[in-house]
Tab-separated table of N, CA and C in Angstrom:
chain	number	residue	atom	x	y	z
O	24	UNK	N	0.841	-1.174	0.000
O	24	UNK	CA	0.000	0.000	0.000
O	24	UNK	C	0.887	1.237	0.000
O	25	UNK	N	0.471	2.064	-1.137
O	25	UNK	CA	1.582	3.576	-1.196
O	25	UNK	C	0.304	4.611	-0.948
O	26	UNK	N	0.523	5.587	-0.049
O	26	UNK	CA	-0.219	7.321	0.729
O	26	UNK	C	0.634	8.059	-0.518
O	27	UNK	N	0.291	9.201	-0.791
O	27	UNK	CA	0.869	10.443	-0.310
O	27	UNK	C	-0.375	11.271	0.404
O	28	UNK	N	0.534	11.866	1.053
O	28	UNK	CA	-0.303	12.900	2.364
O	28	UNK	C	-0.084	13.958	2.116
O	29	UNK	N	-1.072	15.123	1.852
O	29	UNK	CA	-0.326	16.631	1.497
O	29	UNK	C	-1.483	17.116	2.713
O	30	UNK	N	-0.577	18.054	3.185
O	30	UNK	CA	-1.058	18.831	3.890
O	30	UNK	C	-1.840	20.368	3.354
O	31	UNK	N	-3.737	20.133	3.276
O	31	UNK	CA	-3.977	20.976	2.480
O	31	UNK	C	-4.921	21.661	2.876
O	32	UNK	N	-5.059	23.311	2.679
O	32	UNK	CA	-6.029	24.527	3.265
O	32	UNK	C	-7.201	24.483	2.811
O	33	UNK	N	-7.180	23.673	1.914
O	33	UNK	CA	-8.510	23.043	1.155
O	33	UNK	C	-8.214	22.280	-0.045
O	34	UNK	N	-8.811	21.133	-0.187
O	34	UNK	CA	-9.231	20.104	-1.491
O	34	UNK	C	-10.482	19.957	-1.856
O	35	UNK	N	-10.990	19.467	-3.280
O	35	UNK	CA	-11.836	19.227	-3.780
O	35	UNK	C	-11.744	18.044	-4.896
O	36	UNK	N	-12.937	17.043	-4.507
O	36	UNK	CA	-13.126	16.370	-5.988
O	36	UNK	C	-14.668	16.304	-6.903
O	37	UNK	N	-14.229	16.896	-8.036
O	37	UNK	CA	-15.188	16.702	-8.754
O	37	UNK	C	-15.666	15.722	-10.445
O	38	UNK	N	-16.462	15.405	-10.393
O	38	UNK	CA	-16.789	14.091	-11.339
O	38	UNK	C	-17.546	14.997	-12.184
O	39	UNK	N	-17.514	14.862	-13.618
O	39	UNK	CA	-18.418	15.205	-14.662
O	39	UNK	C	-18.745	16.653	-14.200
O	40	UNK	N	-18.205	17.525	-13.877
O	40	UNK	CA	-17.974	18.899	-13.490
O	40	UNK	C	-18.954	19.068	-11.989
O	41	UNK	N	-19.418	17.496	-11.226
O	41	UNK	CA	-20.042	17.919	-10.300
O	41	UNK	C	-19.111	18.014	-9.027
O	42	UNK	N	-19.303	18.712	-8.085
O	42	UNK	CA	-18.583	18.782	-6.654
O	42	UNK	C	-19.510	17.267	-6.148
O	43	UNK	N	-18.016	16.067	-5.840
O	43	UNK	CA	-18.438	15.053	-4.951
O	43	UNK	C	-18.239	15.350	-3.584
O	44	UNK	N	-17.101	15.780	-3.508
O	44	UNK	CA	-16.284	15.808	-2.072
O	44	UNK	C	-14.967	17.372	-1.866
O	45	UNK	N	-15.698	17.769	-0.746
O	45	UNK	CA	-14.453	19.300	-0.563
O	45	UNK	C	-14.418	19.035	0.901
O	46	UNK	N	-12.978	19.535	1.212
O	46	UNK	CA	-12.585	19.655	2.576
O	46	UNK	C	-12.098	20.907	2.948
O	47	UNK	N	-11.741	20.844	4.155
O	47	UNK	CA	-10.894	22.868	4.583
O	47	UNK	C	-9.716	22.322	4.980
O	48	UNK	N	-9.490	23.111	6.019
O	48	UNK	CA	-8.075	22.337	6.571
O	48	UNK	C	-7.958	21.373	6.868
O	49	UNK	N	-7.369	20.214	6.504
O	49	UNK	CA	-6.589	18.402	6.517
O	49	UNK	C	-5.907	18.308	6.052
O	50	UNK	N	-5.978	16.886	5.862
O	50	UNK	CA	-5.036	16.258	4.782
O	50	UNK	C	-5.919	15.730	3.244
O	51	UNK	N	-5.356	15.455	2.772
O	51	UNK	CA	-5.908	14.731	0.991
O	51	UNK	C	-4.745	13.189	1.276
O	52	UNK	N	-5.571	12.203	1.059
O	52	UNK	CA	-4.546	11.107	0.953
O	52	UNK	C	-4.849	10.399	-0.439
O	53	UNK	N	-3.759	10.635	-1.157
O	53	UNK	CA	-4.248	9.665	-2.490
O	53	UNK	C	-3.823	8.478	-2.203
O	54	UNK	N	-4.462	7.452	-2.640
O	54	UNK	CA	-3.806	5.954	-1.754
O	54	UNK	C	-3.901	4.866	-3.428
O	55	UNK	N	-2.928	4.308	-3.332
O	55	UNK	CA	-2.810	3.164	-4.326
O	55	UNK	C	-2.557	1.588	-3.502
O	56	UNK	N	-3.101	0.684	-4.069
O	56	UNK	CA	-3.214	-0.715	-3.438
O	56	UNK	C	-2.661	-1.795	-4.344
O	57	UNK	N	-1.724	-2.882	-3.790
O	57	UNK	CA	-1.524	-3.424	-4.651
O	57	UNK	C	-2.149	-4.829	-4.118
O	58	UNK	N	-2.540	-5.997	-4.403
O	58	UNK	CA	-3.359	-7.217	-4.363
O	58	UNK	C	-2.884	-8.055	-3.149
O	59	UNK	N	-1.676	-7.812	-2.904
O	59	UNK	CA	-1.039	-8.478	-1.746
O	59	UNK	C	-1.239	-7.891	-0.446
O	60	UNK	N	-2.084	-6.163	0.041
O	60	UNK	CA	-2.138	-5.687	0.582
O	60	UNK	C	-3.254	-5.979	1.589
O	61	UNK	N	-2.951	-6.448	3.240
O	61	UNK	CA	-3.974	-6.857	3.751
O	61	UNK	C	-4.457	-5.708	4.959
O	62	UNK	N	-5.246	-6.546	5.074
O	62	UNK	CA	-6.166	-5.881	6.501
O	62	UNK	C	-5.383	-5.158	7.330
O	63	UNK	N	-4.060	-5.687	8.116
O	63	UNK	CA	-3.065	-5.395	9.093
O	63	UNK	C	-2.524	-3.517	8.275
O	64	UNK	N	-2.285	-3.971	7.139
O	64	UNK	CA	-1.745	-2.753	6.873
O	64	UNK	C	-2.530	-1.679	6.013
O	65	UNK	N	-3.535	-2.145	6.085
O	65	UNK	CA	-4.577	-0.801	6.005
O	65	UNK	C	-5.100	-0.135	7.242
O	66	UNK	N	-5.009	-1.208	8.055
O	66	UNK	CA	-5.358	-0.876	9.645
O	66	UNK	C	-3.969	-0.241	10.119
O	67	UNK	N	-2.927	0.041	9.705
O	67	UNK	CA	-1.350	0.669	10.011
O	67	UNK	C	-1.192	1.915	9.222
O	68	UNK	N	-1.410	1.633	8.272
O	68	UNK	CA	-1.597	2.992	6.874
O	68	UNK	C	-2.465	4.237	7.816
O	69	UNK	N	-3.896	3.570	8.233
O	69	UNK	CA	-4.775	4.673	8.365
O	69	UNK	C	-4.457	5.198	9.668
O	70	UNK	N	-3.978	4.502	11.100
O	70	UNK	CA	-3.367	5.213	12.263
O	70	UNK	C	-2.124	6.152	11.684
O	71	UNK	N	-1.065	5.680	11.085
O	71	UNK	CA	0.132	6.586	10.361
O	71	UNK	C	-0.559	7.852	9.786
O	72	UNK	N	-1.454	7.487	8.647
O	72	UNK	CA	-1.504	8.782	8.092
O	72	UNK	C	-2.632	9.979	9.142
O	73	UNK	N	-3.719	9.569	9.945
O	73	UNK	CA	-4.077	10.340	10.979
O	73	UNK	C	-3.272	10.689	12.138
O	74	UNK	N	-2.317	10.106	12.544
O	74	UNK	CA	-1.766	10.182	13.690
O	74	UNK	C	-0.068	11.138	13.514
O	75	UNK	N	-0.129	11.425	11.728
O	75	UNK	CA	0.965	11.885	11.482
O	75	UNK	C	1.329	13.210	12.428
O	76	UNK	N	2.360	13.801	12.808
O	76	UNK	CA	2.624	15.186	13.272
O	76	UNK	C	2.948	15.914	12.342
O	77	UNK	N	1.826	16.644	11.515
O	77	UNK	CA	2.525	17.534	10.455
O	77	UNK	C	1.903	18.843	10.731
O	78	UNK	N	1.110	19.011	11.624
O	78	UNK	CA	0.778	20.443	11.714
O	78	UNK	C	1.366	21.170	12.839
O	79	UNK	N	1.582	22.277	12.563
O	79	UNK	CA	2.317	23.038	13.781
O	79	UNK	C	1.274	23.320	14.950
O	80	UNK	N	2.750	23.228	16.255
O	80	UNK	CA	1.993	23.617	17.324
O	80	UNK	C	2.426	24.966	17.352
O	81	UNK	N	2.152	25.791	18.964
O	81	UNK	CA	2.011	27.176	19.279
O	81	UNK	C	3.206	27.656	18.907
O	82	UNK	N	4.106	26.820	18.692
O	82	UNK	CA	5.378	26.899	18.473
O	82	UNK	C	6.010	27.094	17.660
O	83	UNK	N	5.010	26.675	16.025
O	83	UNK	CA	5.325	26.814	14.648
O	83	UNK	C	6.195	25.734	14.866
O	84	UNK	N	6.994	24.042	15.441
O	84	UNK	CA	7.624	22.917	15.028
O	84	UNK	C	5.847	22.208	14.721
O	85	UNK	N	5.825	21.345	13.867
O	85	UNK	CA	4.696	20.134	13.412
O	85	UNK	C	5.554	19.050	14.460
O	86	UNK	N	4.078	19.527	14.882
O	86	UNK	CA	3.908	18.594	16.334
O	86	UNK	C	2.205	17.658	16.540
O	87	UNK	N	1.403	18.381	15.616
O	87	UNK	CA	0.175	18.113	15.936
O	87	UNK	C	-0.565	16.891	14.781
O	88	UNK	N	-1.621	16.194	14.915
O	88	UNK	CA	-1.845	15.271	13.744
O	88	UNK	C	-3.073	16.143	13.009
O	89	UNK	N	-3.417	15.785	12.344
O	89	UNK	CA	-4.906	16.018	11.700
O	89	UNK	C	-6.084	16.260	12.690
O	90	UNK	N	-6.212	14.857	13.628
O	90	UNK	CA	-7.282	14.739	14.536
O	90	UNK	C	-6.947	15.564	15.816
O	91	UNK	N	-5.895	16.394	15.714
O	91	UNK	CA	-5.982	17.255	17.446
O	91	UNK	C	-6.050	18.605	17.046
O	92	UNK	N	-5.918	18.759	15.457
O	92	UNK	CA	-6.263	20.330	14.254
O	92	UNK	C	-7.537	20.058	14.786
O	93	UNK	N	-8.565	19.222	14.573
O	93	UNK	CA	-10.108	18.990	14.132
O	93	UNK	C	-9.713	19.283	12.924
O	94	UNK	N	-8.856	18.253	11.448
O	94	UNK	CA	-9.294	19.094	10.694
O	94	UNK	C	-10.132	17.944	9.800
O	95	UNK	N	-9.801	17.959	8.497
O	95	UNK	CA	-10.788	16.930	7.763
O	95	UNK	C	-9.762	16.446	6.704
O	96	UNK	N	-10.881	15.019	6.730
O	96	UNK	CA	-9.740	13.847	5.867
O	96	UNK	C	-10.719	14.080	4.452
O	97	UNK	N	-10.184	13.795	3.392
O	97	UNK	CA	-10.455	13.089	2.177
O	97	UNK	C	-9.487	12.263	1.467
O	98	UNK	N	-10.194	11.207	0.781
O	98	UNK	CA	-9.519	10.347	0.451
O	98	UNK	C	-9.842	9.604	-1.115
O	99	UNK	N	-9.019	9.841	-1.938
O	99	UNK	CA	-8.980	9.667	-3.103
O	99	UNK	C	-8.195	8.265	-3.419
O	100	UNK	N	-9.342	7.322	-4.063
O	100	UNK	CA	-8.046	6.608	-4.798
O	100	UNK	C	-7.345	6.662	-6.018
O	101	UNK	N	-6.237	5.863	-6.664
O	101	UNK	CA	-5.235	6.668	-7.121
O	101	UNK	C	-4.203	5.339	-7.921
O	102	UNK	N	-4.724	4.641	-8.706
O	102	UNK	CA	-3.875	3.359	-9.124
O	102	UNK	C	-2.542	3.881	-9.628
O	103	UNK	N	-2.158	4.923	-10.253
O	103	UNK	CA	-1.052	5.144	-10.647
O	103	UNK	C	0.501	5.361	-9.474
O	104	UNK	N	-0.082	5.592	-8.534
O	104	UNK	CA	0.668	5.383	-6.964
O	104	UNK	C	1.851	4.440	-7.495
O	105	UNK	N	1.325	3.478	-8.276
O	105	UNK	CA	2.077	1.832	-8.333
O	105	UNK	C	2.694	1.890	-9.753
O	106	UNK	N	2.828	3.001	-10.351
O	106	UNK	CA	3.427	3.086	-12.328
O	106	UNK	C	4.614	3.176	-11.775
O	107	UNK	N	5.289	1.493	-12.579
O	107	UNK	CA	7.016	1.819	-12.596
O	107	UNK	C	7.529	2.642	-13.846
O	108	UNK	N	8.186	3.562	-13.545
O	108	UNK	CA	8.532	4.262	-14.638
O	108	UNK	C	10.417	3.916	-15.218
O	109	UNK	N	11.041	2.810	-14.317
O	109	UNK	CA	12.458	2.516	-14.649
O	109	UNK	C	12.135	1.941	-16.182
O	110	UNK	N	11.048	1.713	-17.023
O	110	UNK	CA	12.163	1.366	-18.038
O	110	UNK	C	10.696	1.917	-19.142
O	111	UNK	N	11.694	1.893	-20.321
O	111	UNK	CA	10.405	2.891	-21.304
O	111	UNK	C	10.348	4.214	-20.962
O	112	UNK	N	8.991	4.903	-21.978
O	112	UNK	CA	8.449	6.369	-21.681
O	112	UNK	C	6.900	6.075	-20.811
O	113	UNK	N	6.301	4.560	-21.326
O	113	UNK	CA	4.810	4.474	-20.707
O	113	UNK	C	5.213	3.758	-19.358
O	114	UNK	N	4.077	4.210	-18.402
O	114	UNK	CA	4.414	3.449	-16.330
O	114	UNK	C	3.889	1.880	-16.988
O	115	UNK	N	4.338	0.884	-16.167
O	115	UNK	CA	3.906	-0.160	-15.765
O	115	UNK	C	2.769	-0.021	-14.622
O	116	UNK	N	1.831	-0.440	-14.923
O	116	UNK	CA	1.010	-0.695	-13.304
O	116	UNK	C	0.474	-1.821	-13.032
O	117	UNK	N	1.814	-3.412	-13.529
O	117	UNK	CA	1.740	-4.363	-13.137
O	117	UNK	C	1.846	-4.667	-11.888
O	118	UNK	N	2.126	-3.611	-11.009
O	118	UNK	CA	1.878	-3.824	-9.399
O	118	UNK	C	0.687	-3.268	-8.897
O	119	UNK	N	-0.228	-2.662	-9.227
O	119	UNK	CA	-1.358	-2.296	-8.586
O	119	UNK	C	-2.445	-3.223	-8.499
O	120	UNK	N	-3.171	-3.348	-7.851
O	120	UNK	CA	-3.900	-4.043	-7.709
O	120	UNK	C	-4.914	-4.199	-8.684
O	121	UNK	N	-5.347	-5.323	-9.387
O	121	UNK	CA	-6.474	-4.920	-10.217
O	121	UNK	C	-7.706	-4.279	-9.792
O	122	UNK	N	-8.664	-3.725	-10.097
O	122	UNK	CA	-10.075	-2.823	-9.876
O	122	UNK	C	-10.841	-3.534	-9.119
O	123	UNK	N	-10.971	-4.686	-9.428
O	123	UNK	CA	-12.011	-5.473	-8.661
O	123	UNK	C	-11.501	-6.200	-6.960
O	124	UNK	N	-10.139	-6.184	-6.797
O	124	UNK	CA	-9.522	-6.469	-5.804
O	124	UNK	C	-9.533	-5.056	-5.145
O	125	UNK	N	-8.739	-3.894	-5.804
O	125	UNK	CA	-8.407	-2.760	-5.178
O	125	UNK	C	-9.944	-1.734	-4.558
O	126	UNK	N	-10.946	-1.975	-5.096
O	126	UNK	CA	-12.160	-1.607	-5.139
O	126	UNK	C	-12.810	-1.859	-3.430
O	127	UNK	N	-12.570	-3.162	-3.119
O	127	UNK	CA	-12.212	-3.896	-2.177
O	127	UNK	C	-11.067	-2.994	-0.603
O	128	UNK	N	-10.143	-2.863	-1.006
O	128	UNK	CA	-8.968	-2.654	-0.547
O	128	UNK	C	-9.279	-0.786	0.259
O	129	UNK	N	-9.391	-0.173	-0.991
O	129	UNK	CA	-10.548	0.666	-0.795
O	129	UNK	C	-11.438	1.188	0.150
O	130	UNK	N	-12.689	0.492	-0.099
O	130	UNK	CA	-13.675	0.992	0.896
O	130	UNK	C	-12.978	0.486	2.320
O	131	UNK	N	-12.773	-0.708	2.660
O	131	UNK	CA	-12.307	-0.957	3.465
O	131	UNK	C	-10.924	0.307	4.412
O	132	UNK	N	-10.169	0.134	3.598
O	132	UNK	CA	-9.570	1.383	4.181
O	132	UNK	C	-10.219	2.950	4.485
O	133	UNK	N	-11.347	2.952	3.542
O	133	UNK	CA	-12.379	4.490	4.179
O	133	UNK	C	-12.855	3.633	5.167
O	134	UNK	N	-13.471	2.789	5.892
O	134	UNK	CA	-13.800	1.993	6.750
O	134	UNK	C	-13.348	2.169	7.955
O	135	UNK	N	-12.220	1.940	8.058
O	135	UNK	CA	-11.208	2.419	8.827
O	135	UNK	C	-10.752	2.775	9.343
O	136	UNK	N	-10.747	4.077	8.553
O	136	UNK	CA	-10.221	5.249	8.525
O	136	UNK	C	-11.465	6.170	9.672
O	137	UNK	N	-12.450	5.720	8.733
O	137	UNK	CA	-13.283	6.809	9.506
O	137	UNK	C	-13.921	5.963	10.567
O	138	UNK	N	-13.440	4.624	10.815
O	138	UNK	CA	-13.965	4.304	12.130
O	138	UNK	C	-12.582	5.033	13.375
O	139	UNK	N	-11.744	5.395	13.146
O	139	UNK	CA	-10.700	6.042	13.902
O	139	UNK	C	-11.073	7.524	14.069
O	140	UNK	N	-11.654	8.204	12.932
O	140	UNK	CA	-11.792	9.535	12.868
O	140	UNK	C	-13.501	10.241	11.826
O	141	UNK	N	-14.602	10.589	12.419
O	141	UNK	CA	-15.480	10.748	11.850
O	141	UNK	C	-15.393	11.429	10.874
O	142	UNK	N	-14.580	12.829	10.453
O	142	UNK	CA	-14.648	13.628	9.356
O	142	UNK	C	-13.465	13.373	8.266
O	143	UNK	N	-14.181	12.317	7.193
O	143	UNK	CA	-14.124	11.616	6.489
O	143	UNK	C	-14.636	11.974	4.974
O	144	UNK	N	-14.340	12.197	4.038
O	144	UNK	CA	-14.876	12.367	2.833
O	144	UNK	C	-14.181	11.541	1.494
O	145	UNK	N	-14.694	11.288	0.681
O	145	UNK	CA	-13.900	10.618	-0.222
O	145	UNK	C	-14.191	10.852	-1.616
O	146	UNK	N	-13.173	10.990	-2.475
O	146	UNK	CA	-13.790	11.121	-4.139
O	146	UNK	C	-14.471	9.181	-4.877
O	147	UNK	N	-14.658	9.491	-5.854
O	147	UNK	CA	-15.421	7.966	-6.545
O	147	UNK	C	-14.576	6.775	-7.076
O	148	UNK	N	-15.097	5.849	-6.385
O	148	UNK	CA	-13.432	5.033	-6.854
O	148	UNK	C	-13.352	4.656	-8.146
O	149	UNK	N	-12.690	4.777	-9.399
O	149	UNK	CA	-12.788	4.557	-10.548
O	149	UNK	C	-13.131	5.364	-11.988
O	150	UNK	N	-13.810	6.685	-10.906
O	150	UNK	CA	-14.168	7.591	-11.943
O	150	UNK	C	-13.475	8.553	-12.140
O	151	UNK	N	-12.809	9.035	-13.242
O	151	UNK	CA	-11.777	10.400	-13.918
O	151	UNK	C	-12.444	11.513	-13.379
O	152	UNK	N	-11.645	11.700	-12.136
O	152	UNK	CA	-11.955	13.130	-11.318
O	152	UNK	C	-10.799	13.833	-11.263
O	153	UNK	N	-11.446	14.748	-11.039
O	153	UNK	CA	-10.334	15.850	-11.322
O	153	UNK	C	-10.006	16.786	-9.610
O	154	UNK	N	-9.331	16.615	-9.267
O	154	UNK	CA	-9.033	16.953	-7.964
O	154	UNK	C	-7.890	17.909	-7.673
O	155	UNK	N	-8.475	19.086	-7.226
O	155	UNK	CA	-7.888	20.610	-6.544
O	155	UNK	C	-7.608	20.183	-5.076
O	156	UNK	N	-6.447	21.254	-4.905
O	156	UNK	CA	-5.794	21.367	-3.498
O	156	UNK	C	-5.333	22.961	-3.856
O	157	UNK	N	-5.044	22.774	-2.544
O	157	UNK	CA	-4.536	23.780	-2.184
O	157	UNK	C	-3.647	23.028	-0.524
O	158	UNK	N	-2.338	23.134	-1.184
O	158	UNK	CA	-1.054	22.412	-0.158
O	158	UNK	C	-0.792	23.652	0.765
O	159	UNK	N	-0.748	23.243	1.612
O	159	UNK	CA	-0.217	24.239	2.915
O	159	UNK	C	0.888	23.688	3.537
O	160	UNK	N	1.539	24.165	3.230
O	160	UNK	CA	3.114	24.881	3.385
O	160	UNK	C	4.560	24.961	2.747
O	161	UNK	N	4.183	24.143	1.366
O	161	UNK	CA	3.763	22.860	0.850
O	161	UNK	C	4.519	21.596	1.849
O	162	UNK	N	3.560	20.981	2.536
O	162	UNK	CA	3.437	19.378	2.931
O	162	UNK	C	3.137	18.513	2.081
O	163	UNK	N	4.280	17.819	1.691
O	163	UNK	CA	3.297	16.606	1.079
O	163	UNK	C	4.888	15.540	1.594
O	164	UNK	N	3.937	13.801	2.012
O	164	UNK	CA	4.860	13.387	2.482
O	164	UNK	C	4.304	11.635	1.577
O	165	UNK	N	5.649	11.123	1.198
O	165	UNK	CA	4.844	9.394	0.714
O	165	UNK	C	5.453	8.540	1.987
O	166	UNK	N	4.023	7.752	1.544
O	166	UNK	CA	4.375	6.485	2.996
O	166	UNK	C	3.759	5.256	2.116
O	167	UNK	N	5.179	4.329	2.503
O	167	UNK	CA	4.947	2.695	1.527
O	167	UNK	C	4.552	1.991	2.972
O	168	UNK	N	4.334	1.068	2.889
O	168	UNK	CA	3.897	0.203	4.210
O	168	UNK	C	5.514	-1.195	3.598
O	169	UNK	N	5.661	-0.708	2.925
O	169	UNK	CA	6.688	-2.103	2.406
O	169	UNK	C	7.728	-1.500	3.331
């Protein structure tokens, strides 16, 4: 399982020019899955990426997680997470999980996620959305579980 985590003043996803999902201050986690990826480490992924310290305390050092901001999660999935790009000009994404496994992999991890933390939002799994941020400070951090 590959995160990236950006730390953002606001995100949005929208499908067929509709607004599915917007947040304010959180995080955005785009998450890619590959078929071998189990329960244990979606249940590890989602404490890591809530429990991260990336927001500053009174202090201005990032000391604080998401959940002690109050701020808000969304969560996008994201198969290209897994495109090897070492050889050729086109990615491989013979490591991602196929759709019908990762689909799976997925909800389960919004599952999760928002059984740890209620403010929860997510874009559509599978559908060409187009997704705005706005990165604050710029944060953005990747986390492999490998």
């Amino acid at each position: 399982m590959r995160v990236v985590v950006q730390r953002v003043a606001s995100a949005r996803v929208e499908v067929d020019q509709k607004l599915v999902a917007n947040i304010g201050r959180g995080i955005l986690l785009l998450v890619g899955f590959r078929e071998s990826d189990t329960e244990q480490e979606l249940d590890w992924m989602a404490r890591k990426c809530l429990e991260l310290r990336i927001f500053e305390d009174e202090g201005g050092k990032m000391n604080r997680s998401v959940m002690d901001e109050r701020g808000e999660v969304l969560i996008v999935s994201q198969f290209t997470l897994y495109g090897d790009c070492r050889k050729g000009r086109r990615p491989s994404y013979t490591e991602s999980a196929p759709a019908s496994v990762a689909i799976q992999l997925y909800r389960r991890f919004v599952e999760i996620v928002s059984s740890y933390y209620p403010d929860v939002k997510e874009g559509i799994f599978g559908a060409k959305m187009k997704v705005s941020l706005i990165n604050d400070g710029p944060v953005t951090l990747i986390i492999d579980k490998d």
